[in-house]
Short mmCIF file of C-alpha atoms in Angstrom, two decimals:
data_model
loop_
_atom_site.label_atom_id
_atom_site.label_comp_id
_atom_site.label_asym_id
_atom_site.label_seq_id
_atom_site.Cartn_x
_atom_site.Cartn_y
_atom_site.Cartn_z
CA MET A 1 161.86 113.98 82.10
CA LEU A 2 159.74 114.56 78.96
CA HIS A 3 156.30 116.68 78.85
CA THR A 4 154.80 116.79 75.30
CA ALA A 5 154.21 114.38 72.75
CA ALA A 6 157.02 115.98 70.39
CA GLU A 7 159.89 115.24 72.92
CA LEU A 8 158.66 111.73 73.58
CA GLY A 9 159.14 111.07 69.52
CA ALA A 10 162.18 112.58 69.72
CA SER A 11 164.17 111.86 72.96
CA ALA A 12 163.03 108.20 73.50
CA PRO A 13 163.69 107.08 69.89
CA ARG A 14 161.72 103.43 69.84
CA LYS A 15 164.20 100.08 69.89
CA GLY A 16 163.64 96.79 71.16
CA VAL A 17 160.84 96.51 72.97
CA ARG A 18 159.24 99.20 74.91
CA ALA A 19 157.03 98.45 78.49
CA VAL A 20 155.39 101.23 79.70
CA VAL A 21 154.11 101.76 83.26
CA MET A 22 150.76 104.67 83.51
CA THR A 23 150.43 105.63 86.87
CA MET A 24 149.38 109.12 88.44
CA GLY A 25 152.35 110.25 90.42
CA ALA A 26 153.17 109.77 94.25
CA LEU A 27 154.58 107.02 93.55
CA HIS A 28 155.88 104.30 95.98
CA GLU A 29 157.00 100.40 95.96
CA GLY A 30 153.80 99.28 94.77
CA HIS A 31 155.36 101.80 91.61
CA ALA A 32 158.50 100.58 91.82
CA THR A 33 157.25 96.53 91.25
CA LEU A 34 155.59 97.28 88.27
CA ILE A 35 157.96 99.65 86.65
CA ARG A 36 161.26 96.81 87.78
CA ALA A 37 159.18 94.21 86.02
CA ALA A 38 158.86 96.19 83.25
CA ARG A 39 162.46 96.58 83.50
CA ALA A 40 162.45 92.53 82.99
CA ALA A 41 159.82 92.70 80.03
CA ALA A 42 161.80 95.57 78.18
CA GLY A 43 165.45 93.53 78.63
CA PRO A 44 168.55 95.87 78.47
CA ASP A 45 168.32 96.87 74.89
CA GLY A 46 164.21 97.75 75.56
CA GLN A 47 162.45 101.19 76.87
CA VAL A 48 160.70 101.75 80.04
CA VAL A 49 158.73 104.74 79.80
CA VAL A 50 156.70 105.81 83.13
CA THR A 51 153.55 107.92 83.01
CA VAL A 52 152.77 110.70 85.23
CA PHE A 53 149.54 112.48 84.77
CA VAL A 54 146.82 112.84 87.46
CA ASN A 55 143.70 113.03 85.06
CA PRO A 56 140.88 115.09 85.49
CA LEU A 57 138.51 112.51 84.29
CA GLN A 58 138.88 109.89 87.03
CA PHE A 59 137.80 112.64 89.63
CA GLY A 60 134.53 112.82 90.72
CA GLU A 61 134.48 116.09 93.05
CA ALA A 62 137.15 118.51 92.22
CA ALA A 63 138.36 118.42 96.10
CA ASP A 64 139.77 115.20 95.08
CA LEU A 65 141.26 116.49 92.71
CA ASP A 66 142.91 119.36 94.41
CA ARG A 67 143.67 117.06 97.32
CA TYR A 68 145.43 114.52 95.19
CA PRO A 69 149.26 113.98 95.99
CA ARG A 70 151.45 115.65 93.08
CA THR A 71 155.29 114.15 94.13
CA LEU A 72 157.51 114.68 90.39
CA ASP A 73 160.26 115.55 91.84
CA ALA A 74 160.32 112.76 94.14
CA ASP A 75 158.45 110.60 91.76
CA LEU A 76 161.01 111.02 88.85
CA ALA A 77 163.98 109.70 91.35
CA VAL A 78 162.32 106.01 92.35
CA ALA A 79 160.92 105.69 88.55
CA ALA A 80 164.87 106.13 88.14
CA ALA A 81 166.08 103.77 90.51
CA ALA A 82 163.43 101.09 89.44
CA GLY A 83 164.70 101.33 85.98
CA ALA A 84 163.15 103.09 84.29
CA ASP A 85 164.40 104.95 80.77
CA ALA A 86 162.07 108.38 80.93
CA VAL A 87 159.26 109.99 82.70
CA PHE A 88 156.35 111.11 80.83
CA ALA A 89 154.76 113.53 82.50
CA PRO A 90 152.22 115.44 79.98
CA SER A 91 149.91 118.31 81.36
CA VAL A 92 146.89 118.37 81.15
CA ASP A 93 145.83 120.90 77.73
CA GLU A 94 148.77 118.49 76.12
CA VAL A 95 146.52 115.31 76.67
CA TYR A 96 142.97 116.98 76.14
CA PRO A 97 144.12 119.76 74.15
CA GLY A 98 140.43 120.96 72.66
CA GLY A 99 139.22 120.66 76.84
CA GLU A 100 137.51 117.80 78.53
CA PRO A 101 137.52 115.32 75.47
CA GLN A 102 133.08 114.90 73.74
CA VAL A 103 134.25 111.85 72.48
CA ARG A 104 135.08 108.87 75.11
CA ILE A 105 136.03 105.25 75.82
CA SER A 106 132.59 104.20 77.44
CA ALA A 107 132.91 101.33 80.33
CA GLY A 108 130.08 99.85 79.18
CA PRO A 109 128.02 97.31 81.99
CA MET A 110 131.33 96.07 83.89
CA GLY A 111 131.85 100.26 84.74
CA GLU A 112 128.96 100.36 86.31
CA ARG A 113 129.62 97.83 89.04
CA LEU A 114 131.21 98.25 92.53
CA GLU A 115 134.00 100.92 91.43
CA GLY A 116 131.44 102.21 88.93
CA ALA A 117 128.96 103.05 90.93
CA SER A 118 130.69 104.32 93.81
CA ARG A 119 132.34 106.90 91.48
CA PRO A 120 130.24 107.19 88.33
CA GLY A 121 131.72 108.21 85.20
CA HIS A 122 135.01 106.62 86.90
CA PHE A 123 136.11 103.69 84.65
CA ASP A 124 134.95 106.08 81.15
CA GLY A 125 137.05 108.17 82.30
CA MET A 126 140.45 106.04 83.22
CA LEU A 127 139.86 103.62 79.96
CA THR A 128 139.76 107.36 78.44
CA VAL A 129 143.35 109.14 79.59
CA VAL A 130 144.93 104.83 79.15
CA ALA A 131 143.77 104.47 75.50
CA LYS A 132 145.05 108.24 74.24
CA LEU A 133 148.52 107.32 76.15
CA LEU A 134 148.45 104.15 74.48
CA HIS A 135 148.32 105.80 71.56
CA LEU A 136 150.85 108.38 72.45
CA THR A 137 153.73 106.11 74.13
CA ARG A 138 152.83 102.86 71.58
CA PRO A 139 154.19 100.13 73.87
CA ASP A 140 154.73 96.62 73.00
CA ILE A 141 153.24 95.78 76.39
CA ALA A 142 152.10 97.98 79.70
CA PHE A 143 151.94 97.12 83.25
CA PHE A 144 149.19 97.63 85.87
CA GLY A 145 148.93 96.43 90.21
CA GLN A 146 146.38 93.76 90.37
CA LYS A 147 145.43 96.24 93.25
CA ASP A 148 143.05 98.27 91.29
CA ALA A 149 141.99 94.58 89.64
CA GLN A 150 138.37 96.04 88.24
CA GLN A 151 140.59 99.05 86.32
CA LEU A 152 142.86 95.64 85.11
CA ALA A 153 139.66 93.58 84.24
CA LEU A 154 138.98 96.93 82.31
CA ILE A 155 142.07 97.53 80.38
CA ARG A 156 141.43 94.03 79.39
CA ARG A 157 138.77 94.74 78.25
CA MET A 158 138.76 97.62 76.24
CA VAL A 159 142.45 96.03 74.25
CA ARG A 160 140.92 93.06 73.14
CA ASP A 161 137.43 95.16 71.89
CA LEU A 162 139.72 97.50 70.12
CA ASN A 163 141.92 95.72 68.77
CA PHE A 164 144.71 97.77 70.38
CA PRO A 165 147.79 95.56 69.23
CA VAL A 166 149.48 95.47 73.30
CA GLU A 167 149.79 93.22 75.72
CA ILE A 168 148.75 94.27 79.24
CA ALA A 169 150.31 92.47 81.99
CA GLY A 170 149.04 92.13 85.46
CA VAL A 171 151.28 92.21 88.91
CA GLU A 172 150.73 91.63 92.28
CA THR A 173 149.55 94.31 95.24
CA VAL A 174 152.51 94.87 97.05
CA ARG A 175 151.69 95.55 100.83
CA GLU A 176 153.62 96.48 103.59
CA PRO A 177 154.88 95.10 106.98
CA ASP A 178 151.43 94.98 108.79
CA GLY A 179 149.39 94.13 105.59
CA LEU A 180 148.29 97.40 104.66
CA ALA A 181 147.91 97.12 100.61
CA LEU A 182 150.20 100.26 99.19
CA SER A 183 148.82 103.18 98.34
CA SER A 184 149.42 107.25 97.58
CA ARG A 185 146.25 106.88 99.94
CA ASN A 186 147.89 105.50 102.63
CA ARG A 187 149.85 108.88 103.57
CA PHE A 188 146.28 111.21 104.52
CA LEU A 189 145.46 108.21 107.62
CA ASP A 190 146.65 109.12 110.98
CA ALA A 191 147.64 106.52 113.22
CA GLU A 192 144.58 105.41 114.81
CA GLU A 193 142.33 105.65 111.17
CA ARG A 194 145.60 103.02 109.63
CA HIS A 195 144.56 100.96 112.65
CA THR A 196 141.27 100.81 111.74
CA ALA A 197 142.47 100.74 108.07
CA LEU A 198 143.98 96.76 108.63
CA ALA A 199 140.88 95.54 108.35
CA LEU A 200 140.42 95.54 104.73
CA SER A 201 143.89 92.81 104.37
CA LYS A 202 143.17 91.16 107.78
CA ALA A 203 138.99 90.37 105.91
CA LEU A 204 140.77 89.13 102.72
CA PHE A 205 143.03 87.66 104.67
CA ALA A 206 140.82 85.91 106.71
CA ALA A 207 138.42 85.06 103.77
CA ARG A 208 141.05 83.30 101.83
CA ASP A 209 142.43 80.45 105.17
CA ARG A 210 138.41 80.19 105.76
CA LEU A 211 138.62 79.00 101.84
CA ALA A 212 141.63 77.39 102.24
CA ALA A 213 140.61 75.57 105.10
CA GLN A 214 137.33 74.09 103.92
CA GLN A 215 138.86 73.15 100.79
CA ALA A 216 141.51 71.48 102.66
CA LEU A 217 138.81 69.36 104.21
CA HIS A 218 136.94 68.51 100.84
CA ALA A 219 140.23 67.62 99.78
CA ARG A 220 140.64 65.19 102.80
CA ALA A 221 136.67 63.42 102.00
CA GLN A 222 137.68 62.80 98.70
CA ALA A 223 140.66 61.24 99.25
CA THR A 224 140.14 58.52 102.91
CA SER A 225 137.44 56.32 103.17
CA ALA A 226 135.47 58.46 106.36
CA THR A 227 132.00 57.41 106.37
CA THR A 228 129.51 58.20 108.69
CA GLY A 229 129.85 54.73 109.86
CA ARG A 230 133.51 54.67 110.92
CA ALA A 231 132.76 57.70 112.87
CA ALA A 232 130.17 55.67 115.07
CA ALA A 233 132.56 52.82 115.20
CA LEU A 234 134.89 55.37 117.00
CA THR A 235 131.75 56.72 118.95
CA ALA A 236 131.94 53.56 120.17
CA LEU A 237 135.30 52.91 121.19
CA GLY A 238 134.73 56.16 123.15
CA GLU A 239 136.82 58.23 120.82
CA ALA A 240 134.23 60.91 120.62
CA ARG A 241 136.95 63.79 119.36
CA ALA A 242 138.25 61.29 116.27
CA ALA A 243 134.57 60.35 115.91
CA ALA A 244 133.23 63.94 115.27
CA ASP A 245 136.72 64.92 112.47
CA THR A 246 135.38 61.51 110.58
CA GLN A 247 131.90 62.81 110.50
CA ALA A 248 133.72 65.85 109.32
CA VAL A 249 135.37 65.07 106.56
CA ALA A 250 132.83 62.79 105.66
CA LEU A 251 130.12 65.93 105.62
CA ALA A 252 132.50 68.23 104.16
CA ARG A 253 130.95 69.58 100.89
CA PRO A 254 132.81 72.20 98.74
CA VAL A 255 129.38 74.54 98.06
CA ASP A 256 129.72 76.46 101.30
CA GLY A 257 132.67 77.91 99.90
CA PRO A 258 131.24 81.91 98.46
CA SER A 259 128.73 82.84 101.46
CA ALA A 260 131.45 80.52 103.82
CA VAL A 261 134.34 83.26 102.13
CA ARG A 262 131.82 86.43 102.71
CA ALA A 263 131.04 85.61 106.28
CA ALA A 264 134.87 85.28 107.44
CA ALA A 265 135.39 88.56 105.93
CA LEU A 266 132.26 89.90 107.20
CA LEU A 267 133.40 88.87 110.72
CA ILE A 268 136.99 91.24 110.39
CA LEU A 269 134.41 94.31 109.15
CA ASP A 270 131.95 94.43 111.19
CA ASP A 271 134.40 94.66 114.08
CA ALA A 272 135.98 97.77 112.53
CA ALA A 273 133.10 99.56 111.99
CA ALA A 274 132.60 99.28 115.51
CA ALA A 275 136.26 101.07 116.22
CA GLN A 276 137.47 104.66 116.40
CA PRO A 277 137.96 105.77 114.58
CA PRO A 278 135.11 103.69 112.60
CA LEU A 279 135.33 101.95 109.04
CA VAL A 280 131.88 102.47 106.56
CA LEU A 281 131.94 100.30 104.15
CA ASP A 282 131.54 100.66 100.71
CA TYR A 283 131.51 96.90 99.53
CA LEU A 284 131.88 93.92 100.11
CA ALA A 285 131.76 91.90 97.14
CA LEU A 286 133.10 87.57 95.61
CA VAL A 287 133.21 88.65 92.07
CA ASP A 288 134.01 86.78 88.43
CA PRO A 289 137.39 88.51 87.17
CA ALA A 290 136.04 88.19 83.58
CA ASP A 291 133.27 90.53 83.73
CA PHE A 292 133.32 91.43 88.10
CA THR A 293 129.43 90.04 88.49
CA GLU A 294 129.10 88.08 91.83
CA VAL A 295 129.43 84.89 91.77
CA PRO A 296 126.46 82.23 93.31
CA ASP A 297 127.01 80.38 96.21
CA ASP A 298 126.75 77.83 94.07
CA ARG A 299 130.37 77.64 92.92
CA THR A 300 132.75 75.32 93.63
CA THR A 301 135.24 75.57 91.03
CA GLY A 302 136.98 78.39 89.37
CA GLU A 303 138.67 81.36 89.88
CA ALA A 304 136.98 84.37 91.60
CA ILE A 305 137.77 87.79 92.92
CA LEU A 306 136.82 89.08 96.91
CA ALA A 307 137.03 93.00 96.61
CA VAL A 308 136.75 95.41 99.82
CA ALA A 309 136.63 99.03 99.81
CA ALA A 310 135.94 101.18 102.62
CA ARG A 311 136.32 104.63 104.20
CA VAL A 312 138.52 105.53 107.12
CA GLY A 313 138.27 109.28 108.31
CA LYS A 314 138.01 111.36 104.61
CA THR A 315 140.07 108.78 103.10
CA ARG A 316 138.95 105.51 100.59
CA LEU A 317 140.33 102.42 100.42
CA ILE A 318 140.04 99.76 98.21
CA ASP A 319 141.72 96.37 98.24
CA ASN A 320 141.09 92.61 96.99
CA ILE A 321 142.61 88.83 96.81
CA PRO A 322 142.69 86.51 94.62
CA LEU A 323 140.66 83.45 95.50
CA THR A 324 140.72 80.44 93.75
CA PHE A 325 137.81 77.39 94.45
CA GLY A 326 137.85 74.39 93.71
CA ALA A 327 142.35 74.20 94.22
CA THR A 328 143.55 70.73 96.14
CA THR A 329 146.26 72.70 98.43
#
């Protein structure tokens, strides 16, 4: 356990590949997955450093900062079990020795969308501390979770735009058995709130399944000689069900994708809004992973992220799922 930059430099001298996992503590299996990925990347001769720092610049209200869980002793145990060599847990004064920094990283236009619109200044604070921790830990590779997809995209953009000599690796979202994305905030949910919160992942999975079914139908249309003429012939033979299926295949169009994806998710979220306790939707957005702008309704190919944020009781949760339009499998 290291608390200062001087201790980090003296106790964890650089050797081999250094992989870093940045966290705000309250470590869970999602963080452990990141640490294990870092361990695999660093290899037996490299180093894995886990940072634990609750960054005040990322919180809009003091109450949210005070409420954030702090479990440093437990975090150390989780990090060690997952393969970390050191935990760097600096104080606020160590990271910001002159008080709140007057010079900060700006997240730019992407940082003003979705999470940035809901939490003004959040991403500026996040990028500022990530930049500082990258300088302090000097990793070859840094690992971040895909659950915070917009954060991951912004970190990648900052590293590219400002020429940081580090590779940024994303790790797939880790979920609990019921589908809820692992989060330090899940502990604030009571049993009823948790049941309502499951609508987030259910909505994403419903959208994914809708897209897969639609693309499978379209693939059949491309792979077979189904025509409206064949449908008419089947109708004449009394094969109404086969005729309807053939007609659907013949008319299958991929351009229905984005609107159908959104509609499938909203159907689940609308039901959850009427639950007790209700889910209060902040946003549902189907976005381009490069800049988090909305995917147009005529999109037929390419990558996208379906992102959702909502409150259940006093707890705000986010989740997302990557989608590929134009996939044939």
